[in-house]
Short mmCIF file of C-alpha atoms and ligand atoms in Angstrom, two decimals:
data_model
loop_
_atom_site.label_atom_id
_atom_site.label_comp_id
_atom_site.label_asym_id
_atom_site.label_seq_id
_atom_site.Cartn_x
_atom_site.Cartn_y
_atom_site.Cartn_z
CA UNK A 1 0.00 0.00 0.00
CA UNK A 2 1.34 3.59 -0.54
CA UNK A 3 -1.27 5.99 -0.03
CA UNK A 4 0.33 9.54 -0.65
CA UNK A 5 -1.71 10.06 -3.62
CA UNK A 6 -4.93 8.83 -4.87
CA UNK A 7 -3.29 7.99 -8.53
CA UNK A 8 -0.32 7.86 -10.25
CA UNK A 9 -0.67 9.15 -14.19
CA UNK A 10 2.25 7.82 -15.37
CA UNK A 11 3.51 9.34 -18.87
CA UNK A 12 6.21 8.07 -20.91
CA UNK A 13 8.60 9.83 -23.70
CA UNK A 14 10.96 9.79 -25.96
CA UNK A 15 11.89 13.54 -27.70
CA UNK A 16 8.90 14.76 -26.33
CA UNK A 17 9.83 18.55 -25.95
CA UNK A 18 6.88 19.73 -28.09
CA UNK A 19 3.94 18.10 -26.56
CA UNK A 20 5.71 17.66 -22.93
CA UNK A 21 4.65 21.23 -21.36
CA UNK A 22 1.12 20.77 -22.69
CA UNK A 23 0.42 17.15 -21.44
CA UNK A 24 1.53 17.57 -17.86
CA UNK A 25 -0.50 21.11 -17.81
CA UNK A 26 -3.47 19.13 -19.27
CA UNK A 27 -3.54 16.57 -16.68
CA UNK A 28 -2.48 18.27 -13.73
CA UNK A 29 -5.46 20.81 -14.44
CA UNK A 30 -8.03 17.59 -14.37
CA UNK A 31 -6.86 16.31 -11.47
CA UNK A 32 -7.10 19.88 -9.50
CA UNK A 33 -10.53 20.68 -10.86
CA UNK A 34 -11.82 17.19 -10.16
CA UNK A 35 -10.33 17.24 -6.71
CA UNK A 36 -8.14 14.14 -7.32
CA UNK A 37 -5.22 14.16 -5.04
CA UNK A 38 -2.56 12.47 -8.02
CA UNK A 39 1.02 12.41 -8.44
CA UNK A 40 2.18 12.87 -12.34
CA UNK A 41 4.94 10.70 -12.75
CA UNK A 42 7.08 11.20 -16.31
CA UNK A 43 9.49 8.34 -17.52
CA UNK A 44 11.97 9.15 -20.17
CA UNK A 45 14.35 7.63 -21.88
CA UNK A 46 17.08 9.42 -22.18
CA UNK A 47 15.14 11.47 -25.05
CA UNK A 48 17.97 13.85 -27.02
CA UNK A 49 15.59 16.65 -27.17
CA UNK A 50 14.58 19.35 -24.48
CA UNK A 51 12.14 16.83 -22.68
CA UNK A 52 14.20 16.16 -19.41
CA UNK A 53 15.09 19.64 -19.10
CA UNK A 54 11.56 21.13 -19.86
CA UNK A 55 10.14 18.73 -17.45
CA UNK A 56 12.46 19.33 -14.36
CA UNK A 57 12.00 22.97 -14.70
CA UNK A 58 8.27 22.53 -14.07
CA UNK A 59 8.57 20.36 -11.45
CA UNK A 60 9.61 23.71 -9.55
CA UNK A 61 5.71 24.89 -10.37
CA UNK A 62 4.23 21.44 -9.71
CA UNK A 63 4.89 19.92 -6.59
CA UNK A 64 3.21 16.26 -7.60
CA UNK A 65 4.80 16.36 -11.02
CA UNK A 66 8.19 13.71 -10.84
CA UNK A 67 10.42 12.91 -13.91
CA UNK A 68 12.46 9.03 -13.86
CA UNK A 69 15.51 9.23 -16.72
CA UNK A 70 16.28 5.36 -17.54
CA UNK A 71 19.55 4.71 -18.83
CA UNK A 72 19.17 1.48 -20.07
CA UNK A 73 16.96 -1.05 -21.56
CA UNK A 74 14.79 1.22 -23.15
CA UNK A 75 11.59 0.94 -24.35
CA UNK A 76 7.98 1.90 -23.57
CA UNK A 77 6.72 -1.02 -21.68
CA UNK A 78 9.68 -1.17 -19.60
CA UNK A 79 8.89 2.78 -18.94
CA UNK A 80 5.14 2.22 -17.92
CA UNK A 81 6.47 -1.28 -15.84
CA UNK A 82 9.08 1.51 -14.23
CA UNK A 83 6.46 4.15 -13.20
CA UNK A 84 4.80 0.85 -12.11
CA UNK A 85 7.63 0.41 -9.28
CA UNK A 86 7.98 4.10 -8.46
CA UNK A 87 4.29 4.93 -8.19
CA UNK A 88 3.35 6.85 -4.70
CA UNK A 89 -0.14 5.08 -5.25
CA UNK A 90 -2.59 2.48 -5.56
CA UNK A 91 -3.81 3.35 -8.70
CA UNK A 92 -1.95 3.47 -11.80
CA UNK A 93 -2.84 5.63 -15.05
CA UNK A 94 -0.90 5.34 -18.48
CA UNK A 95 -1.00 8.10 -20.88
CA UNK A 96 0.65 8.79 -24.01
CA UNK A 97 2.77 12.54 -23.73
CA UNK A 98 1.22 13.00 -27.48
CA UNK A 99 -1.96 14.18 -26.92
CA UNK A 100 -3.60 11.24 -28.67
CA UNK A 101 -5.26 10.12 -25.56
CA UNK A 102 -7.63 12.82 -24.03
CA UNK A 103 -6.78 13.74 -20.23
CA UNK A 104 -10.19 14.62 -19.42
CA UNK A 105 -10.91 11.36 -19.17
CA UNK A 106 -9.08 10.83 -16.05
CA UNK A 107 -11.53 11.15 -13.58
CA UNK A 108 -13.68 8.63 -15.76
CA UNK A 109 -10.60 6.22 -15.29
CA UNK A 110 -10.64 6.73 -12.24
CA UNK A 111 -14.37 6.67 -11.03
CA UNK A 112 -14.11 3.27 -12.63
CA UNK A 113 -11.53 1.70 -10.27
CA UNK A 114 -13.38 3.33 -7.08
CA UNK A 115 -16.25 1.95 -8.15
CA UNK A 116 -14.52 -1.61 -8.09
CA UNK A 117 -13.13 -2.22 -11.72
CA UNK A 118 -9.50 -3.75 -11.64
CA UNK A 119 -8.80 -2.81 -15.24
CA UNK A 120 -9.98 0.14 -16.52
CA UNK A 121 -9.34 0.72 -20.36
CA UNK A 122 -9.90 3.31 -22.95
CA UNK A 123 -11.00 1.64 -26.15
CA UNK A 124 -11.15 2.82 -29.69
CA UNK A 125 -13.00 0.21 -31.01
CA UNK A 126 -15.49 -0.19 -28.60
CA UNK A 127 -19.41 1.83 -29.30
CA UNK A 128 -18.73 5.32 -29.10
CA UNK A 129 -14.61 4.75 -29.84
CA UNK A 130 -12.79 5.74 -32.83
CA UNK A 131 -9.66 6.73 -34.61
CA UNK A 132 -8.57 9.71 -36.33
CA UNK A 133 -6.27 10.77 -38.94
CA UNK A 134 -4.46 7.12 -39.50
CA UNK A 135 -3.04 5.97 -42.60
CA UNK A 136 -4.33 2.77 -43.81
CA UNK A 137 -1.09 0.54 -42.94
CA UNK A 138 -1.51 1.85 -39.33
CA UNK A 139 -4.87 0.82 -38.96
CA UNK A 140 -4.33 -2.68 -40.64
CA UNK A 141 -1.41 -3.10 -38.50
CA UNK A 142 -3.37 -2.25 -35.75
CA UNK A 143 -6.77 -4.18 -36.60
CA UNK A 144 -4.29 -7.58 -36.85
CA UNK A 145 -2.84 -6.98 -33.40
CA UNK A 146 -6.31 -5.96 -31.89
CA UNK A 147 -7.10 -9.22 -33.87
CA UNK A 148 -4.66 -11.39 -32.38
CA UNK A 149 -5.37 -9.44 -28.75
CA UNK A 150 -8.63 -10.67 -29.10
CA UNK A 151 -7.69 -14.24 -28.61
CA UNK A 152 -6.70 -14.49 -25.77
CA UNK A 153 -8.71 -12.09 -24.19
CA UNK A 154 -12.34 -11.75 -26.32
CA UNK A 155 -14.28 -10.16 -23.86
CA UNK A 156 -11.87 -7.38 -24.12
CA UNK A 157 -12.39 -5.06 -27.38
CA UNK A 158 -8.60 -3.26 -27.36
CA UNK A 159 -6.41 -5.18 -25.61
CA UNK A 160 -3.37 -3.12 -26.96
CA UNK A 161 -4.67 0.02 -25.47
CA UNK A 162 -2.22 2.47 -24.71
CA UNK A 163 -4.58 4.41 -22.19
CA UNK A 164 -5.59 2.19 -19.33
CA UNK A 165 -5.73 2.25 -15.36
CA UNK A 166 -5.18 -0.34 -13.14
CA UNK A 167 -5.21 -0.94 -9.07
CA UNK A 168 -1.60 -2.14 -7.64
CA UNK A 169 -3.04 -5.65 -6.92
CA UNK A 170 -3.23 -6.60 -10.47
CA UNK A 171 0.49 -7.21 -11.34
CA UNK A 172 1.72 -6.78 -7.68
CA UNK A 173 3.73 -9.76 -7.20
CA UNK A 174 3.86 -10.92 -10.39
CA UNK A 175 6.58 -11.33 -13.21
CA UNK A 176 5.62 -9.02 -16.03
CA UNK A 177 8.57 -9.43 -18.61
CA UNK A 178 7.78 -5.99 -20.40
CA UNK A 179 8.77 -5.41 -24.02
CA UNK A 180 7.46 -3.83 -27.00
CA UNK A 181 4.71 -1.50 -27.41
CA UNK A 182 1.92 -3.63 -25.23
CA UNK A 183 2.18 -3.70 -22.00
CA UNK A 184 -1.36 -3.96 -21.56
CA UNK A 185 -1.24 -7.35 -22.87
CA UNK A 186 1.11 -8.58 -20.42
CA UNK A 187 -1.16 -6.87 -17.42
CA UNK A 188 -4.02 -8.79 -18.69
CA UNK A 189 -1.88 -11.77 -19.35
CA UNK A 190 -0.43 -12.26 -16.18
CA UNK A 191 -1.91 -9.75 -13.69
CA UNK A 192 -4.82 -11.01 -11.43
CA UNK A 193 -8.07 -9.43 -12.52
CA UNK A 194 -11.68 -10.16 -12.27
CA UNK A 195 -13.46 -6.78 -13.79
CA UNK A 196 -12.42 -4.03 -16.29
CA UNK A 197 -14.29 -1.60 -17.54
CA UNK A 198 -13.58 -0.13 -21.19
CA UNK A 199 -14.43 3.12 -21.64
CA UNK A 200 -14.87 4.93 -25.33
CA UNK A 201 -12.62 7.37 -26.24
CA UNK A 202 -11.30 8.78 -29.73
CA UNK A 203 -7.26 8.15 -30.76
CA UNK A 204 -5.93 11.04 -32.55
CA UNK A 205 -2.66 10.76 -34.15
CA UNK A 206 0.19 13.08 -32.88
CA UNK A 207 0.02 16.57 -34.48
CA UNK A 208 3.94 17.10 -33.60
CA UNK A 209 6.92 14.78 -33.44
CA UNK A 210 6.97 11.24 -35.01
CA UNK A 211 5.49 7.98 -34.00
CA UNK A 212 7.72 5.78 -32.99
CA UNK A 213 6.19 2.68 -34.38
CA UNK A 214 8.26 0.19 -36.18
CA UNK A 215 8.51 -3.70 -37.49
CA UNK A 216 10.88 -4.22 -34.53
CA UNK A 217 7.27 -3.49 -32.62
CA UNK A 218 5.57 -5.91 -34.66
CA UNK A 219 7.82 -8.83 -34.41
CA UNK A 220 8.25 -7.84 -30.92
CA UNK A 221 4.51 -8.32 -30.19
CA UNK A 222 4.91 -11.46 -32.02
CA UNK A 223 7.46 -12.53 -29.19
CA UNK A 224 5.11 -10.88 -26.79
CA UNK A 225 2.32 -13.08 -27.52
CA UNK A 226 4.29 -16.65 -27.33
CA UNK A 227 5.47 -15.62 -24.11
CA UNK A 228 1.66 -14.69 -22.75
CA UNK A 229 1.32 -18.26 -23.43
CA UNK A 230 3.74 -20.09 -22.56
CA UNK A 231 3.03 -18.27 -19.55
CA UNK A 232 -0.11 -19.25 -19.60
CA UNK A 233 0.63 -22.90 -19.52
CA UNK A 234 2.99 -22.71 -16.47
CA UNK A 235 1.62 -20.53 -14.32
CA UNK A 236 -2.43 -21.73 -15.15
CA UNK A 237 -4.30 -19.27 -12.97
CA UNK A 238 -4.74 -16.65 -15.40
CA UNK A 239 -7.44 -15.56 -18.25
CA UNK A 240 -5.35 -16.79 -20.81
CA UNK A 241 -5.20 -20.26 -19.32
CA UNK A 242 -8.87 -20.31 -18.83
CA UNK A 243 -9.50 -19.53 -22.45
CA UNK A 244 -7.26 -22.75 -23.58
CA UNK A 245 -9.70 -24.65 -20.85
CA UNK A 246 -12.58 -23.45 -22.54
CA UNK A 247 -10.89 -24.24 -26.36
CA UNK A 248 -10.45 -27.93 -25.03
CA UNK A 249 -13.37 -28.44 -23.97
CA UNK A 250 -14.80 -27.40 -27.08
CA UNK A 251 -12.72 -29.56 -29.10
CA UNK A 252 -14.35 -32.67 -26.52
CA UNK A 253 -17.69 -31.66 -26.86
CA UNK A 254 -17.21 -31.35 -30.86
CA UNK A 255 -15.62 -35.10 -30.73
CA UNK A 256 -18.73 -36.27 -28.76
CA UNK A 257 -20.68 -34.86 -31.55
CA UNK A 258 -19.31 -36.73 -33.79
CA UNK A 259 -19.95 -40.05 -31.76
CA UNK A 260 -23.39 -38.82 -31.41
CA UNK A 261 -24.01 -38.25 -34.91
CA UNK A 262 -22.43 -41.79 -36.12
CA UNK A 263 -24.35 -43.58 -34.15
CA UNK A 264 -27.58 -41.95 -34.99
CA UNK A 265 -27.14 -42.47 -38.67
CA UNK A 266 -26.34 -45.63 -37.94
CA UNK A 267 -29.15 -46.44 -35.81
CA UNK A 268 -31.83 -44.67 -38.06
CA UNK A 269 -30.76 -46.52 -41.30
CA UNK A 270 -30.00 -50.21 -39.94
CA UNK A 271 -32.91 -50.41 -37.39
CA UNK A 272 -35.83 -47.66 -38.10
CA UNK A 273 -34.69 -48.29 -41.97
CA UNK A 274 -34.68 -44.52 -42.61
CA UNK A 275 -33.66 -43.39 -46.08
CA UNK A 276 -29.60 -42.49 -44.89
CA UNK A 277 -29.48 -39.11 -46.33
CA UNK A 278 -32.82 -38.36 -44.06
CA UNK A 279 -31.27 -40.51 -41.15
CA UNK A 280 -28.28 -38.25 -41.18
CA UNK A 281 -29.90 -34.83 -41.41
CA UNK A 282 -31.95 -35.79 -38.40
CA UNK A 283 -28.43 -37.59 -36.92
CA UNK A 284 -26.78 -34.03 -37.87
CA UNK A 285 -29.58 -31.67 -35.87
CA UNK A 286 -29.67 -34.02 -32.81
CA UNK A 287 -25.50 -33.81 -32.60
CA UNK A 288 -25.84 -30.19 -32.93
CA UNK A 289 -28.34 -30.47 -29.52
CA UNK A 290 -26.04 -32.27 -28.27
CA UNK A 291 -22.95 -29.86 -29.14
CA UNK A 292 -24.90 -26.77 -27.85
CA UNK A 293 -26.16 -28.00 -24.72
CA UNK A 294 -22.84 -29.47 -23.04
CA UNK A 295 -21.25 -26.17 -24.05
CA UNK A 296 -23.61 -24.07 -22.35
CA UNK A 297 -23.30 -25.84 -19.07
CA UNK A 298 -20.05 -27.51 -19.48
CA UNK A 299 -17.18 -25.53 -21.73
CA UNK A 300 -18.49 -22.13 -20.92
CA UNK A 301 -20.47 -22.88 -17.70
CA UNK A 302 -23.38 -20.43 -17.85
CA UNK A 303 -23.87 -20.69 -14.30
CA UNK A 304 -20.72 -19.05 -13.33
CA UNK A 305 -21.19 -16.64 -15.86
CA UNK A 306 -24.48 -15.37 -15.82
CA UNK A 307 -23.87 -11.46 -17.69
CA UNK A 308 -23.89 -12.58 -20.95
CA UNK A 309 -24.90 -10.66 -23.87
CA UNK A 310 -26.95 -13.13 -24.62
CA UNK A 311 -29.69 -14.10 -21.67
CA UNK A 312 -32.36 -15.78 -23.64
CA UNK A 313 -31.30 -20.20 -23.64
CA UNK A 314 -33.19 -20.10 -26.88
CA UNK A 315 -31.39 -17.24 -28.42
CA UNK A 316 -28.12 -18.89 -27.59
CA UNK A 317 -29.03 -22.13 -29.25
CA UNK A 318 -30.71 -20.60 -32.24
CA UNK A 319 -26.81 -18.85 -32.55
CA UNK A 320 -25.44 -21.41 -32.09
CA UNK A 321 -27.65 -22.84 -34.85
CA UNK A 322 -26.51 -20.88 -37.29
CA UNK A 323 -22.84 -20.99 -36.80
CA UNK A 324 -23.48 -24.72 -37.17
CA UNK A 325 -24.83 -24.82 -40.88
CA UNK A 326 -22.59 -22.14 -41.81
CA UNK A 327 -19.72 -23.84 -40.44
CA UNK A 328 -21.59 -27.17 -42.00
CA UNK A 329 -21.63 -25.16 -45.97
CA UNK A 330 -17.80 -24.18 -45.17
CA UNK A 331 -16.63 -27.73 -44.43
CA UNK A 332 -18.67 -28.55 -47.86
CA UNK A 333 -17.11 -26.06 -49.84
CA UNK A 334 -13.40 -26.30 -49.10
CA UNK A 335 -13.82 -30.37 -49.58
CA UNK A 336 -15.20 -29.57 -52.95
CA UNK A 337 -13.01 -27.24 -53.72
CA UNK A 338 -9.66 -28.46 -52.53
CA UNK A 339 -10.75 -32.16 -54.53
CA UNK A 340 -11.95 -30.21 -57.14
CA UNK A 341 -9.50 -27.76 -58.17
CA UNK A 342 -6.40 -28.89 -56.49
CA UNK A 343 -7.01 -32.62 -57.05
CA UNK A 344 -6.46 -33.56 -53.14
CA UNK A 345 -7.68 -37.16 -51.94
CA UNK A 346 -10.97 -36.33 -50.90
CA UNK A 347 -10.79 -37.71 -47.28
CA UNK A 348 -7.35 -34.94 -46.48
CA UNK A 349 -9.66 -32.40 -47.76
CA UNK A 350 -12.62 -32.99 -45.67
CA UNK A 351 -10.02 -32.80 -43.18
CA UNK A 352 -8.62 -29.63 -43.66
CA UNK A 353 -12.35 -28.42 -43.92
CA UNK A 354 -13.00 -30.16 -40.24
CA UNK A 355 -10.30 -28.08 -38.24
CA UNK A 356 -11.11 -24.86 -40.16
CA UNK A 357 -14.55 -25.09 -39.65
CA UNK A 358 -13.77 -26.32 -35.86
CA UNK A 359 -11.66 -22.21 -35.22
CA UNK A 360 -14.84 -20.72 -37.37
CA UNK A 361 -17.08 -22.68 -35.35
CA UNK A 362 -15.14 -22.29 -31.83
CA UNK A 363 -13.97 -18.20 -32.44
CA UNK A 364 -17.61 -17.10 -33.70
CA UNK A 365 -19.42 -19.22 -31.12
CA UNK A 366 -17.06 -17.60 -28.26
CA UNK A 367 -16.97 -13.92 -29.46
CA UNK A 368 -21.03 -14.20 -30.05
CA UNK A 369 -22.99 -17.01 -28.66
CA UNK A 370 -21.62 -17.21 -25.18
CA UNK A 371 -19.94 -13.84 -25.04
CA UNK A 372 -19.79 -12.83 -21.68
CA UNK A 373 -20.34 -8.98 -20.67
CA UNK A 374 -17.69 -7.17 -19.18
CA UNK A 375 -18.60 -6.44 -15.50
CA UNK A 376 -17.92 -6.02 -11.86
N1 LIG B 401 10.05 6.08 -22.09
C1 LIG B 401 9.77 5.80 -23.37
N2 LIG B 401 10.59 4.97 -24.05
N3 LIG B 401 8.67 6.32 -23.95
C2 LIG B 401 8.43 6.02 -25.24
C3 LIG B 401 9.26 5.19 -26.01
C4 LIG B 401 10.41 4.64 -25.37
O1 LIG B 401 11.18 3.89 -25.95
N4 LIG B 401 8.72 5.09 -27.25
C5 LIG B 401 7.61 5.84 -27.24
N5 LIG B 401 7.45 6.42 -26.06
C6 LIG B 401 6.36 7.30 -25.61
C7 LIG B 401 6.10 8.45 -26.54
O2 LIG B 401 6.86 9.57 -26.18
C8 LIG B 401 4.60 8.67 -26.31
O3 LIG B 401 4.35 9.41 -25.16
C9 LIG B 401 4.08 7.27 -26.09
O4 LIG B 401 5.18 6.52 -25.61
C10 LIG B 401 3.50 6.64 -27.36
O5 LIG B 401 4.46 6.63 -28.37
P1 LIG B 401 4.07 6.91 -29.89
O6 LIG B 401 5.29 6.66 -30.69
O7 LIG B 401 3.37 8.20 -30.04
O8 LIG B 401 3.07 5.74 -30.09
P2 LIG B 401 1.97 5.50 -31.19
O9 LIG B 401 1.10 6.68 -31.34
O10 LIG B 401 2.57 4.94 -32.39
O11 LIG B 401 1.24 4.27 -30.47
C11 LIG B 401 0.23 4.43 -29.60
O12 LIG B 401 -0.84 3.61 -29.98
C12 LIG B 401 -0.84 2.33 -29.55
C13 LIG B 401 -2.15 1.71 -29.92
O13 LIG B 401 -2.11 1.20 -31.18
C14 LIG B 401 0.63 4.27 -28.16
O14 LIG B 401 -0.39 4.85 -27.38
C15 LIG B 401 0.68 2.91 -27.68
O15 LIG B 401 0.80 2.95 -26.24
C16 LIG B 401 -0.60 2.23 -28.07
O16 LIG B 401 -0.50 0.89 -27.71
MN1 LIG B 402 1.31 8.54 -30.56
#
């Protein structure tokens, strides 16, 4: 516990010297006219520019404003993981020095934790998010690593946020390895949370200085992501662990589907001497039963997760449904086409169709059918 402030807005730079001034006047302003005791706490890199110098001179006029020079190991997640350890608080902001995340949102952030989130994060693709002035390379880079985000944590709409609070609890004690551009990943990843919040807010892109963004980022996410899960594996008690839990048992209840629906077709053509294409539709609709109801109690167990965006049992099934015959066509159409036009054995074809249509099936059926709400 350190309780000297309420929060801890922690901003990080690199050659910062034209937006520094105007981000620490920014915040500090919210937190006096909201009447939130914080501490602004700026970590730098060693930036060549005026930043450092800029920054120390106003921490003469601002008495909770505190600058941290690193000298080694840069990088932006090790920054935030730095104002992490230094923080005089329980609460921990992140802000970009850029002006691309709005600092009237603070007290929003920050309403959020005292009202018992553990996460708090500004999203831009959430309703009522957005993005401004991006080039089309930057969003595509940035849909496929919101993508990829998603994954592992799909009840969470912009898990590479940049503009997130937190409460100490959440990593305290535990090994982040930060690196890259996403150290919001690795909170979620391996902090302990149970409730975030994700609040709408527009990203504008920096009117002065450069981003910083870079394929070193990218592959470095890359690395990022492997090492969430191998994480995952070793350490188990995590979200991340709990989503290859629910994955598995997916993959089970899909196998027992398949047992189901043999031996219905079976049954229906040898002893009620059904026509077999009839037998196997009705073998087909009874496995998807089957299918739906051991994943509503079993691989996503409804009854510990009662918020979802979904209430209605027959809405759920009916979604389920449809995923179903979709995912049903799919399988048909890359076994005909894969015979067809590429001239594979038909049986390795139907194959490759089976664990497509098993991610289609598994990824739309989590992020829609049993989608839980975010909550507290
Ligand atoms: N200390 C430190 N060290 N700060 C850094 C470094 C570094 O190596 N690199 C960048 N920063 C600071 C910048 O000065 C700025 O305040 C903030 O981190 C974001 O850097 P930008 O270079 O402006 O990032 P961006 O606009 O490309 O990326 C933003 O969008 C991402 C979402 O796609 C950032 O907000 C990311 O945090 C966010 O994940
Ligand atoms: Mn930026």
């Amino acid at each position: 516990m350190r309780t000297q402030y309420e929060i801890t807005v922690i901003i990080p730079t690199f050659n910062e010297e034209v937006n520094i001034a105007g981000i620490i006047e920014a915040v500090y302003l919210t937190l006096s006219t909201n009447k939130i005791h914080g501490e602004i706490l700026v970590v730098d890199d060693e930036s060549r520019d005026k930043t450092i110098k800029i920054v120390q001179d106003l921490t003469l006029k601002y008495n909770n404003l505190k600058i941290i020079v690193r000298h080694s190991d840069h990088g932006l997640s090790q920054s935030v993981v730095e104002g992490f350890r230094q923080a005089n608080s329980d609460i921990f902001m992140v802000i970009d020095a850029d002006f691309s995340h709005p600092p009237c949102l603070i007290p929003h952030f920050y309403d959020e934790i005292k009202k018992g989130a553990d996460v708090v994060i500004g999203s831009r693709y959430t309703h009522g998010g957005g993005i401004k002035q991006w080039p089309l390379k930057r969003r595509v880079l940035s849909l496929g690593a919101t993508g990829l985000g998603r994954i592992l944590f799909p009840e969470v709409t912009d898990p590479v946020s940049g503009f997130f609070a937190l409460r100490r609890e959440v990593i305290e004690g535990y090994q982040l390895r930060p690196r890259g551009y996403k150290i919001l990943m690795e909170v979620l990843g391996k902090g302990q949370w149970k409730s975030i919040i994700e609040i709408p807010f527009t990203f504008t892109d920096r009117q002065e200085g450069e981003s910083k963004l870079s394929f070193c980022i990218i592959s470095d996410f890359a690395k990022q992501i492997l090492n969430i899960i191998a994480y995952s594996f070793v350490f188990r008690n995590n979200h991340v662990w709990n989503e290859w839990k629910k994955l598995t048992r997916f993959g089970l209840v899909g196998l027992s589907g398949v047992f189901v629906n043999t031996g219905l077709l079976y049954l229906f053509t040898e002893y009620l001497g059904l026509y077999y294409l009839i037998a196997s539709g009705i073998a087909i609709e009874i496995s998807i039963l089957n299918n739906f109801l051991l994943n509503d109690c079993w691989t996503f167990k409804i009854k510990d997760e009662p918020d979802l965006y979904i209430q209605n049992w027959f809405h759920r099934f009916f979604s389920f449904q449809c995923v179903s015959i979709v995912g049903l066509l799919i399988n048909m159409g890359i076994l005909y086409f894969l015979t067809d036009f590429f001239g594979i054995y038909y049986l390795i074809s139907n194959f490759i169709g089976i664990l497509i249509v098993f991610f289609w099936n598994y990824l739309v059926n989590r992020n829609l059918t049993w989608k839980a709400k975010l909550h507290y």
